[in-house]
Phi, psi and omega in degrees: 000117181274140183270162189216156178204094176330162145258141197313111159212138178271358177261205172304126146254161188199167177234168169239142169235143195273128179310326170276012161303133176266344185195125165229166175254128169241106171268153176225135180233164200232121162234115154255155183048006173110346180240182193267120186230342182202157170214135176256155162237108180241133191245117185235117225248191206232153167121335195232176179227157167212143164074033169085339191272132194271073173234128191278149200188145176276180164284333179242101178253118175288121166261122207225117199226129182234103170249118168279156169301117156245126184033210190249044188275135161318188155276327189268335163295334171254030177269137200215145179185198192190160163296135175244102185269116178284131197266324216191140176334312180288007183056061177275126171253164184234139151256138189243154176252019172260317199197108203253144144247138187279306160206167173270132185289128193291113178080356182280126180220152182219176153331304198273014169130183167321110171291132173210164210246134182238163180219125180255139190247162168243175181326284199300357168083009177262128202302163153229353164233138193240082172229168174267104173237188173263175204238352200250000178291289173324290166352292173296332192250000204224128178276108198266299188317326197261352195237321201296108173093356197276173186240108178271163194277121183323161149048054205205155181277081187282145172281076183270129172237167171195190159268162170174184201288135181299141171097330185270162173281126161238148202258116178247100185271117187245126193296332201276346176227017173070022195232127157283129162262133208242157186219163188238108176296113172299179182298352190233025162065013161252154176254140182193139183224168173230127177237152176267130187271141173289191174308155165291162176191188177240014182281140162250145180257173156238132165262130159279127165235164201196119164225177185289000184235355187196161182212146186213150174245119148263127181245191186056026190272134181266124173264132165189224170270132186251128145257141193244125181250096177243195176136192173263201184285345165305307165287322162306319194321093172283183181294349166288344188056225192208154172303121211032034165217089187282190175247138180278108162093048157291335184280303162335289169336286190302317196273012170283332194308069185238353197291096172321340201236031153243133178231148188232136188226132181217108186299110180294156207276151183162173174214150174218149185263012142223150184276169187184118200293051189237329197266151183259159175282159175244105165176156167239154162290157167195133199308157173295135173203157193270344175249016168277294200298319175306335192260013192253170182283124176294348176291315190271343166289297179315327161260354150289350201248330160304293207312296220287333174299296200268353176265003183017058155235173157305137169241122154258123196259119207238117202240090190244085185220141190204144191287149183102310206277148188266185173282316196282357166310326203261002188231164188312138162325305165323299179312289178295355160278336164304305188313298165101173185087002173232145198270094189274357191268073181302340176288337187261336177307149166268080194296116212288142172247045173239303192238086154225018201266356172251002163312117182298150172075330219287338192270302183326304209282330171255345175240015181208302189309310182310345194243012176267153335288133188216148196251137169237159164294317189183175196231129150254152194225138184211095198195149174163331190285320184301357179237000179328309179295345188236059181308320194285308174302328177298319191276350155264315207299304183305315178292333194285332190273299187309309179315311191280323180282331183295334161317267169359294190274357175048061169206099184283021154219024162339108187288106194248103192241131193227160184238131184301107179335140164290145183301038183311154191260079193288129193297321204239007176197173164272110190296330197304329198276314162316300188297006187268307171282015159283323194269337167294335167304287191323315200273358190229317168283119162294139174067047182226170180210163177211127190264141173256118159297332183336326200257352196229012196260152173241134177315322205238010193222098175283354157255082188288173191276344182276098198245350180285308183299317184292320170296315163300296199310333172282330189288325156307006189258296189284344169297325196276305185277337179245329180255009172071048190232091185279001187265011145289119157293162171221326173293086175312149173307136188241160188268145173239324185185158161219159197233000000 
C-alpha cells in the first residue's frame, strides 16, 4: 500500500494517482486557526461510483478516522473530505473546500445505493452538517439530463433548478466563479437559483449541488450559445431520413462530425394532456459524433455547425420537434384559452396514442414545459404543414406563438428564425396562401427571419431531401443578425411589383 499526504490548505488541492492501484491510502488534513483538526484514512477499492463523482470505490470500504479533541468543535464540525473527480487517464483528482463527500459508511447499504456521509461547508471551510444518505435520491430529483455536460448560455442570468424535500436548503457551487449559492425548496418540492455565466469558452466547468440528504456533481459544462430547434417532421427529420425519402448527402455530412464544441440535446417524443410539475424532460446532452448526430435534426445540426465554425464558440442545440405537430400543440392552456377557437377539454377526448401531435397543448406539456426555465440565444422553427388548411388562423396564431415562446424563454426580443413551407401539392388547399401568410408574419413580427424553400421543395414529397441548404439559410440569418457577419445575405427574394 502506498501513501499520499495532501498539504494542509484552505483552497483547492490535488494529487495524481495511478488508476491501476487496487488500493491506496489517502490522508486528508484540514487546518483552521493554525491547528490540525482532522485526519481521515480511506482504504479505497475499485469499480463503483458515488455522489455523481468518478471516484473508484467498492461496496464495503473500511474507514479509519482519528479526530483529536480541539477546542469546542464536535466530530461533525471537524469532518473534512471532498469531491474527487477523475479528469484524465492519469487520474488527476481535485479537492474543493466548499462541498464535500467526507467518508464512506463501512459496509452499509440502503435502497438508494451505497451510503456515504456528506459535510456541507461554508466559504471558511468549517463543516456544518453530517448525514449518512443514499446516492440515487438526488439523481432522480434533479434534471441531470438537462444540466450534465450541457452548453450553458454565455453572459446571461441562467437558472439551475431541481426538486427536493420542502423547506430544506440546497447549496449550489459554480465552478466558473467559485461561488456558493443557497436555495430553499418550496412547498411544491422545487428549488432554483439564478447565476451569471461568463463569456463563451472551451474550459469545462463543474457545478456541485448538495443538500443535507444528497449530493451530485454536474461535470463538463461548457459556456457558449444555446439555440432551440423546434417544429414538426421537416425539423425532426434526422440523417436516417424516411422510407423512400432520404436526406441528400447525409453520409458526407456525417464525415464532418468532429467538432468538440457542439453539444446536442434531443427531446424524445411524447405527450401529456395537462401540464404538471412532476413531468420530467426525456432527453440528455451528448457530444458531437457521427452516431449522435445521425439521430439529430439535419436542419438543426447544419445550423449549429455553421455557427460554430464561424463564431468559434461552443454551440448547444436543444431539439424539441415532433412530426405532424400543429402550432397550437406547442402552446400552454392559458394562452390558447385567451386566443380562442380550440377545444381544450382534452380529458373527455380519446387521444390517439400515435396521432396526438395536432392536439392543443399536448407537446408543450410534455416536450417543452418540463425544461423551463431554459435560457437560449434564439429559436429556429420549421413547422406549418399541419396548419396549412387554416392560413387565416395561422396569421394570428404564429405571432402569438412567437410572443409566448419569448415569454417562456424570458426574452422579449429573442431571435426567432423560421422556414417557409415548401411547395408540396396539398390536396385540399393551395399552400401558396399559407406561404404568403408566413411572409406577412416576417414583415410584422419584430426580430424574426424567414427562410425560403421554393427552390428546394418537391411537389410530390412533403419531406424534401435537400435539408442541408435549409440549415445553411437559417444560419445566414443568425450569422448576419446575431453574430454581426454582414457579408451573409439572409433575406430571400420577395415580390415587389409587376408591370
